[in-house]
Amino acid sequence: MQYRIDKKSGNKLSVLGFGCMRFPRGFGGIDMRKTEELVMRSIEGGVNYFDTAWIYSGSEEILGTIFEKNKVREKVYIATKLPVVLLKGPADFDKYFDQELKRLRTDYIDYYLMHMLTDMDQWSKLKSWGIESWLADKKKAGKIRQIAFSFHGSCDEFLKIVDDYDWEMCQIQYNYSDENFQAGVTGLRKAAKKMPVMIMEPLLGGKLANGLPKAAVEIFKKTNADLSPAGWALNWVWNQEEVTLLLSGMSDMAQLEENLRLADAAKLGMLSPEDIGVYKQALEVINSAYKIRCTGCNYCMPCPKGVNIPGCFAAYNTSFSIGFVAGMQQFVTSTGLMSERSGSPSLCVKCGKCESHCPQHLPIIKSLGMVQWRMEPFWLKLVGVCARAFLGKKRKR
Ligand code: SF4
Ligand code: SF4
């Protein structure tokens, strides 16, 4: 494992951080046994940074349980987050923070982030509620070690927030397909002069790993057949000196082992100018195949009408990147079109609840219209209606 130093705190951090949003799930929630195996193997492999959040359902509790049971709390750094979108007033700062300490079975948080800031107005509102003095008190009491924020807005707004407070870390979305998206490379370089920068979505929700268009995979393979598309994507991030670490949301042992191998060799400047050219070629193919930039984060869910928003978008993208039949199969399965409870895009009533939660700022309603047009022709809708009526009758008997 390679390590980089957080210059603000002096902490020696593994270049591979464990993103705890996508723990393996079974019936009834996160699979405790599999998750414990993953977490403990990652620590054995040198990972010492774990990123979770209030809104990652079940993640804080399970992480706290695993750390306590295996007595490893002092060996790891925990990053968790204040759920800014859920706050109703200053009393909520303590309400969420105290519960997070309980969930994580700890009495301090190493990195505490204002979760998902998108613009200066949001940060100003928190300031008007007294967040600065609340953070200062928590820091003085040793409950929060480093004060930070995660970000999903424009580069301009990012830079305003960076300059407005003595932050000790920030977390941004960054990968070879997002070099100039959100904070982007400009934000990364400016922020890195002041604080460590952690990278989320280095694989764009897995899109840069599995499910790349075949032509893009071939471009990578031709240059280095031993490196997977995920390896190419992570190396692009690690190559940059402004990056302190990247977060990978690992949900099975094969992903973890591959990432550990890659993190062992993750050096600054490891890519040649020829390699950089390869990303550009692959990106041309990827951009023409991925029509909707959904990362599958689920922040927009649940939809009150039951629309499976990320499922619809994933199937739609597959219908371009892999092929129409594969996309259609995925669409029918993920929307449950033939079952009693459908998650089809045609159920959308355009209430707009989902759009305000999307960190990618996707026009979800409009995009669902595109999915419906391509993936749900009238005859398929009819088959779905008949199948559901038949299943309903069978159940009543
Ligand atoms: S706009 Fe449509 S998809 Fe979004 S939450 Fe409302 S009903 Fe669901
Ligand atoms: S639509 Fe937006 S919020 Fe919903 S899963 Fe995709 S990226 Fe996440």
Coordinates of C-alpha atoms and ligand atoms in Angstrom, one line a residue:
M1 CA 0.0 0.0 0.0
Q2 CA 1.2 3.5 -0.9
Y3 CA 0.5 6.3 1.6
R4 CA 0.3 10.1 1.2
I5 CA 0.6 12.6 4.0
D6 CA -2.4 14.9 4.8
K7 CA -0.4 18.1 5.3
K8 CA -2.9 19.7 7.5
S9 CA -3.0 17.0 10.2
G10 CA 0.2 15.0 9.4
N11 CA -1.9 11.8 9.1
K12 CA -0.4 9.2 6.9
L13 CA -3.3 8.0 4.7
S14 CA -3.6 5.0 2.4
V15 CA -4.0 6.1 -1.2
L16 CA -7.0 3.7 -1.3
G17 CA -9.8 4.8 0.9
F18 CA -12.8 2.5 1.5
G19 CA -16.0 4.1 0.3
C20 CA -18.7 2.6 2.6
M21 CA -21.8 3.4 0.5
R22 CA -21.9 0.2 -1.5
F23 CA -21.4 -2.6 1.1
P24 CA -22.7 -6.0 0.0
R25 CA -26.4 -6.4 0.6
G26 CA -28.5 -9.5 1.2
F27 CA -32.1 -9.9 2.3
G28 CA -33.0 -7.3 4.9
G29 CA -30.0 -5.0 4.5
I30 CA -26.2 -5.0 4.6
D31 CA -24.7 -8.5 4.7
M32 CA -22.7 -8.3 8.0
R33 CA -20.5 -11.4 7.4
K34 CA -19.4 -10.3 3.9
T35 CA -18.9 -6.7 5.0
E36 CA -16.8 -7.7 7.9
E37 CA -14.6 -9.9 5.7
L38 CA -14.1 -7.0 3.3
V39 CA -13.4 -4.4 5.9
M40 CA -10.9 -6.6 7.8
R41 CA -9.1 -7.7 4.7
S42 CA -8.8 -4.1 3.5
I43 CA -7.2 -3.2 6.9
E44 CA -4.8 -6.2 6.6
G45 CA -3.9 -4.9 3.1
G46 CA -3.1 -1.4 4.5
V47 CA -6.3 0.6 4.0
N48 CA -6.7 3.0 6.9
Y49 CA -9.3 5.5 5.7
F50 CA -13.1 4.7 5.8
D51 CA -15.7 7.1 4.4
T52 CA -19.3 6.8 5.4
A53 CA -22.3 9.1 5.9
W54 CA -25.6 9.4 7.8
I55 CA -27.5 8.8 4.7
Y56 CA -25.7 5.6 3.6
S57 CA -28.4 3.4 5.0
G58 CA -26.9 1.1 7.7
S59 CA -23.3 1.9 6.8
E60 CA -22.3 3.8 10.0
E61 CA -23.8 1.2 12.3
I62 CA -22.2 -1.8 10.6
L63 CA -18.8 0.0 10.4
G64 CA -19.0 0.9 14.1
T65 CA -19.8 -2.7 15.0
I66 CA -17.0 -4.1 13.0
F67 CA -14.4 -1.7 14.3
E68 CA -15.5 -2.3 17.9
K69 CA -15.7 -6.1 17.6
N70 CA -12.2 -6.3 16.0
K71 CA -10.7 -3.6 18.2
V72 CA -9.3 -1.6 15.3
R73 CA -10.8 1.9 16.0
E74 CA -7.3 3.4 16.7
K75 CA -5.8 1.9 13.6
V76 CA -8.2 3.7 11.2
Y77 CA -9.4 7.1 10.2
I78 CA -13.2 7.6 10.0
A79 CA -14.8 10.2 7.8
T80 CA -18.5 10.8 8.2
K81 CA -20.9 13.6 7.3
L82 CA -23.5 16.0 8.6
P83 CA -26.5 15.5 6.4
V84 CA -26.9 19.1 5.3
V85 CA -30.1 18.5 3.2
L86 CA -31.9 17.1 6.2
L87 CA -31.2 19.9 8.6
K88 CA -34.1 22.0 9.8
G89 CA -32.2 24.3 12.2
P90 CA -29.1 24.6 14.4
A91 CA -30.5 22.1 17.0
D92 CA -30.1 19.4 14.3
F93 CA -26.2 19.7 14.3
D94 CA -26.0 17.9 17.7
K95 CA -29.0 15.7 16.9
Y96 CA -27.3 14.1 14.0
F97 CA -23.7 14.3 15.3
D98 CA -24.5 12.5 18.6
Q99 CA -26.3 9.7 16.8
E100 CA -23.5 9.3 14.4
L101 CA -21.0 8.9 17.3
K102 CA -23.4 6.2 18.7
R103 CA -23.8 4.5 15.4
L104 CA -20.0 4.4 14.9
R105 CA -19.4 3.4 18.5
T106 CA -16.7 6.0 18.9
D107 CA -16.3 9.3 20.8
Y108 CA -14.5 11.2 18.0
I109 CA -14.6 11.5 14.2
D110 CA -11.4 12.0 12.3
Y111 CA -12.8 13.9 9.4
Y112 CA -16.3 15.4 9.7
L113 CA -17.7 16.7 6.4
M114 CA -20.6 19.1 5.6
H115 CA -22.2 16.6 3.2
M116 CA -22.9 17.5 -0.4
L117 CA -22.5 21.3 -0.5
T118 CA -23.5 22.6 -3.9
D119 CA -23.2 26.4 -3.6
M120 CA -22.2 29.2 -1.4
D121 CA -25.8 30.0 -0.4
Q122 CA -26.0 26.6 1.3
W123 CA -22.8 27.2 3.3
S124 CA -23.9 30.7 4.2
K125 CA -27.2 29.3 5.6
L126 CA -25.2 26.9 7.8
K127 CA -23.1 29.9 8.9
S128 CA -26.2 31.9 9.8
W129 CA -27.2 28.9 12.0
G130 CA -23.9 29.1 13.8
I131 CA -22.1 26.2 12.3
E132 CA -18.7 27.8 12.7
S133 CA -18.9 28.1 16.5
W134 CA -20.4 24.7 16.7
L135 CA -17.5 23.2 14.7
A136 CA -15.0 25.1 16.8
D137 CA -16.5 23.8 20.0
K138 CA -16.5 20.2 18.8
K139 CA -12.9 20.5 17.7
K140 CA -11.9 22.0 21.0
A141 CA -13.6 19.1 22.8
G142 CA -11.7 16.6 20.6
K143 CA -14.9 15.2 19.1
I144 CA -14.0 16.3 15.6
R145 CA -10.4 16.1 14.5
Q146 CA -10.5 17.6 11.0
I147 CA -13.3 19.8 9.5
A148 CA -14.2 19.2 5.9
F149 CA -16.8 19.3 3.2
S150 CA -17.9 17.3 0.2
F151 CA -19.0 19.1 -2.9
H152 CA -21.3 18.6 -6.0
G153 CA -21.7 22.0 -7.7
S154 CA -20.0 24.3 -10.1
C155 CA -16.3 25.1 -10.0
D156 CA -17.0 28.8 -9.3
E157 CA -19.1 27.9 -6.2
F158 CA -16.5 25.4 -5.1
L159 CA -13.8 28.0 -5.1
K160 CA -15.9 30.5 -3.1
I161 CA -16.5 27.8 -0.4
V162 CA -12.8 26.8 -0.4
D163 CA -11.8 30.5 0.3
D164 CA -14.5 31.2 2.9
Y165 CA -13.3 29.0 5.7
D166 CA -10.1 27.4 7.1
W167 CA -11.1 23.9 5.9
E168 CA -8.9 20.9 6.7
M169 CA -10.1 18.7 3.9
C170 CA -12.5 18.6 0.9
Q171 CA -13.9 15.7 -1.1
I172 CA -14.7 16.1 -4.8
Q173 CA -15.9 14.0 -7.7
Y174 CA -13.0 13.4 -10.1
N175 CA -12.1 10.9 -12.8
Y176 CA -10.8 10.9 -16.4
S177 CA -14.3 11.5 -17.7
D178 CA -15.0 14.4 -15.2
E179 CA -11.7 16.3 -15.6
N180 CA -13.7 19.5 -16.2
F181 CA -17.0 18.6 -14.5
Q182 CA -18.1 20.2 -11.1
A183 CA -14.9 21.3 -9.2
G184 CA -12.8 19.6 -11.9
V185 CA -9.1 20.0 -12.3
T186 CA -9.2 23.7 -11.7
G187 CA -10.9 23.2 -8.3
L188 CA -8.6 20.3 -7.4
R189 CA -5.4 22.3 -8.0
K190 CA -6.5 25.3 -6.1
A191 CA -7.9 23.4 -3.2
A192 CA -4.8 21.2 -2.9
K193 CA -2.7 24.3 -2.2
K194 CA -4.7 24.7 1.1
M195 CA -5.8 21.2 2.2
P196 CA -5.9 17.5 1.4
V197 CA -8.3 16.6 -1.4
M198 CA -10.0 13.2 -1.3
I199 CA -11.6 11.9 -4.6
M200 CA -15.0 10.3 -4.8
E201 CA -16.4 8.6 -7.9
P202 CA -13.0 7.7 -9.4
L203 CA -14.9 5.0 -11.4
L204 CA -18.1 7.1 -11.9
G205 CA -20.3 4.7 -10.0
G206 CA -18.6 1.7 -11.7
K207 CA -19.2 3.0 -15.2
L208 CA -15.5 3.3 -15.9
A209 CA -15.0 -0.3 -14.7
N210 CA -17.6 -2.7 -15.9
G211 CA -20.0 -1.9 -18.7
L212 CA -17.6 0.3 -20.7
P213 CA -18.4 0.1 -24.4
K214 CA -16.5 -2.7 -26.0
A215 CA -14.6 -0.3 -28.3
A216 CA -13.3 1.6 -25.2
V217 CA -12.2 -1.6 -23.5
E218 CA -10.3 -2.6 -26.7
I219 CA -8.5 0.7 -26.7
F220 CA -7.2 0.2 -23.1
K221 CA -6.4 -3.5 -23.8
K222 CA -4.3 -2.7 -26.9
T223 CA -2.0 -0.6 -24.8
N224 CA -1.8 -2.7 -21.7
A225 CA -3.7 -6.1 -21.7
D226 CA -2.8 -6.7 -18.0
L227 CA -4.5 -3.6 -16.7
S228 CA -8.3 -3.6 -16.3
P229 CA -10.5 -0.6 -17.2
A230 CA -10.9 0.0 -13.4
G231 CA -7.1 0.0 -13.1
W232 CA -6.7 2.5 -15.9
A233 CA -9.3 4.7 -14.2
L234 CA -7.8 4.6 -10.7
N235 CA -4.2 5.1 -12.0
W236 CA -5.4 8.3 -13.8
V237 CA -6.4 9.7 -10.4
W238 CA -3.4 8.5 -8.4
N239 CA -1.0 9.9 -11.1
Q240 CA -1.8 13.4 -9.8
E241 CA 0.1 14.9 -7.0
E242 CA -2.8 17.1 -5.8
V243 CA -4.8 14.0 -4.9
T244 CA -4.3 12.7 -1.3
L245 CA -6.4 9.5 -1.7
L246 CA -9.3 8.1 -3.7
L247 CA -12.4 6.4 -2.4
S248 CA -13.6 3.2 -3.9
G249 CA -17.0 1.7 -3.0
M250 CA -15.9 -1.9 -2.9
S251 CA -18.6 -4.5 -2.6
D252 CA -16.9 -7.8 -3.2
M253 CA -13.6 -9.5 -2.5
A254 CA -12.4 -9.6 -6.2
Q255 CA -12.8 -5.8 -6.4
L256 CA -11.0 -5.3 -3.1
E257 CA -8.1 -7.5 -4.1
E258 CA -7.6 -5.8 -7.4
N259 CA -7.7 -2.4 -5.8
L260 CA -5.2 -3.5 -3.2
R261 CA -2.8 -4.7 -5.9
L262 CA -3.3 -1.4 -7.8
A263 CA -2.8 0.7 -4.7
D264 CA 0.5 -1.1 -4.0
A265 CA 1.9 0.4 -7.2
A266 CA 0.1 3.8 -7.2
K267 CA 2.9 6.3 -7.8
L268 CA 2.8 9.9 -8.7
G269 CA 3.6 10.5 -12.4
M270 CA 3.3 6.8 -13.3
L271 CA 1.5 7.6 -16.6
S272 CA 3.4 8.4 -19.8
P273 CA 2.2 11.1 -22.3
E274 CA 1.2 8.1 -24.6
D275 CA -0.9 6.7 -21.8
I276 CA -2.7 10.1 -21.4
G277 CA -3.5 9.9 -25.1
V278 CA -5.1 6.5 -24.6
Y279 CA -7.6 8.0 -22.1
K280 CA -8.6 10.7 -24.6
Q281 CA -9.3 8.0 -27.3
A282 CA -11.4 5.9 -24.9
L283 CA -13.3 8.9 -23.7
E284 CA -14.5 9.7 -27.2
V285 CA -16.1 6.3 -27.4
I286 CA -17.5 6.5 -23.8
N287 CA -19.0 9.9 -24.3
S288 CA -20.9 8.8 -27.3
A289 CA -22.3 5.7 -25.5
Y290 CA -23.3 7.1 -22.1
K291 CA -26.3 9.3 -22.7
I292 CA -27.3 9.8 -19.0
R293 CA -24.5 10.5 -16.5
C294 CA -26.2 8.7 -13.5
T295 CA -23.7 7.3 -11.0
G296 CA -26.3 5.0 -9.4
C297 CA -25.8 6.7 -6.0
N298 CA -29.5 6.3 -5.1
Y299 CA -29.7 9.8 -3.4
C300 CA -32.9 10.4 -5.5
M301 CA -34.6 7.3 -4.1
P302 CA -37.1 6.4 -2.9
C303 CA -39.5 7.9 -5.5
P304 CA -43.0 8.3 -4.0
K305 CA -44.4 6.7 -7.1
G306 CA -42.0 3.8 -7.1
V307 CA -40.0 4.7 -10.2
N308 CA -36.6 2.9 -10.2
I309 CA -34.7 6.0 -11.3
P310 CA -31.1 4.7 -11.4
G311 CA -32.3 1.3 -12.8
C312 CA -34.0 3.1 -15.7
F313 CA -31.0 5.1 -16.5
A314 CA -28.6 2.2 -16.2
A315 CA -30.7 0.2 -18.6
Y316 CA -31.0 3.1 -21.0
N317 CA -27.2 3.5 -21.1
T318 CA -26.7 -0.2 -21.6
S319 CA -29.0 -0.1 -24.6
F320 CA -26.4 2.2 -26.2
S321 CA -23.1 1.0 -24.8
I322 CA -23.7 -2.8 -25.0
G323 CA -26.7 -3.1 -27.3
F324 CA -30.5 -2.7 -27.4
V325 CA -31.4 -6.2 -26.4
A326 CA -29.1 -6.2 -23.4
G327 CA -30.5 -2.8 -22.4
M328 CA -34.1 -4.1 -22.8
Q329 CA -33.4 -7.2 -20.6
Q330 CA -32.0 -4.9 -17.9
F331 CA -34.9 -2.5 -18.2
V332 CA -37.6 -5.2 -17.8
T333 CA -35.7 -6.7 -14.8
S334 CA -34.9 -3.6 -13.0
T335 CA -38.3 -1.9 -13.4
G336 CA -40.1 -5.2 -12.6
L337 CA -42.3 -4.4 -15.6
M338 CA -43.9 -7.9 -15.6
S339 CA -44.4 -8.1 -11.9
E340 CA -47.1 -6.7 -9.6
R341 CA -45.1 -3.7 -8.5
S342 CA -43.6 -1.9 -11.5
G343 CA -40.9 0.8 -11.2
S344 CA -41.5 2.0 -14.7
P345 CA -40.7 5.6 -15.8
S346 CA -44.3 6.1 -16.9
L347 CA -45.4 6.2 -13.3
C348 CA -43.5 9.6 -12.8
V349 CA -45.9 12.4 -11.9
K350 CA -43.2 15.1 -12.3
C351 CA -43.3 16.1 -8.6
G352 CA -39.6 17.1 -8.8
K353 CA -38.6 15.6 -5.4
C354 CA -35.8 13.5 -6.9
E355 CA -34.1 16.3 -8.8
S356 CA -33.3 18.4 -5.8
H357 CA -31.4 15.4 -4.3
C358 CA -29.3 14.5 -7.4
P359 CA -25.6 15.4 -6.9
Q360 CA -25.0 15.2 -10.6
H361 CA -27.8 17.8 -11.1
L362 CA -29.4 15.5 -13.8
P363 CA -32.7 16.7 -15.3
I364 CA -34.3 13.4 -14.0
I365 CA -37.8 14.1 -15.2
K366 CA -36.7 14.9 -18.8
S367 CA -34.3 12.0 -18.8
L368 CA -37.1 9.6 -17.7
G369 CA -39.1 10.8 -20.6
M370 CA -36.2 9.8 -22.9
V371 CA -36.0 6.4 -21.2
Q372 CA -39.8 5.9 -21.6
W373 CA -39.7 6.8 -25.3
R374 CA -36.9 4.4 -26.1
M375 CA -37.5 1.5 -23.6
E376 CA -41.2 1.4 -23.0
P377 CA -43.0 1.3 -26.3
F378 CA -46.8 1.0 -26.1
W379 CA -46.9 -2.7 -26.8
L380 CA -44.5 -3.4 -23.9
K381 CA -46.6 -1.3 -21.6
L382 CA -49.6 -3.4 -22.7
V383 CA -47.8 -6.6 -22.0
G384 CA -46.8 -5.2 -18.6
V385 CA -50.4 -4.2 -17.8
C386 CA -51.7 -7.7 -18.8
A387 CA -49.0 -9.5 -16.8
R388 CA -49.7 -7.4 -13.7
A389 CA -53.5 -7.9 -14.0
F390 CA -52.9 -11.7 -14.4
L391 CA -50.6 -11.8 -11.3
G392 CA -53.1 -9.7 -9.3
K393 CA -56.0 -12.2 -10.2
K394 CA -53.8 -15.1 -9.3
R395 CA -53.1 -13.6 -5.9
K396 CA -56.8 -13.0 -5.1
R397 CA -57.7 -16.6 -5.8
Ligands
SF4_1 S1 -40.4 13.5 -10.3 FE1 -41.1 11.5 -10.9 S2 -39.4 10.2 -10.6 FE2 -39.0 12.1 -9.5 S3 -39.7 11.6 -7.4 FE3 -41.4 12.6 -8.5 S4 -42.6 10.9 -9.4 FE4 -40.6 10.1 -8.7
SF4_2 S1 -30.3 10.1 -10.8 FE1 -28.8 11.3 -9.7 S2 -29.3 10.9 -7.5 FE2 -30.4 9.4 -8.7 S3 -29.0 7.7 -8.7 FE3 -28.5 8.9 -10.6 S4 -26.9 10.3 -10.0 FE4 -27.8 9.5 -8.1

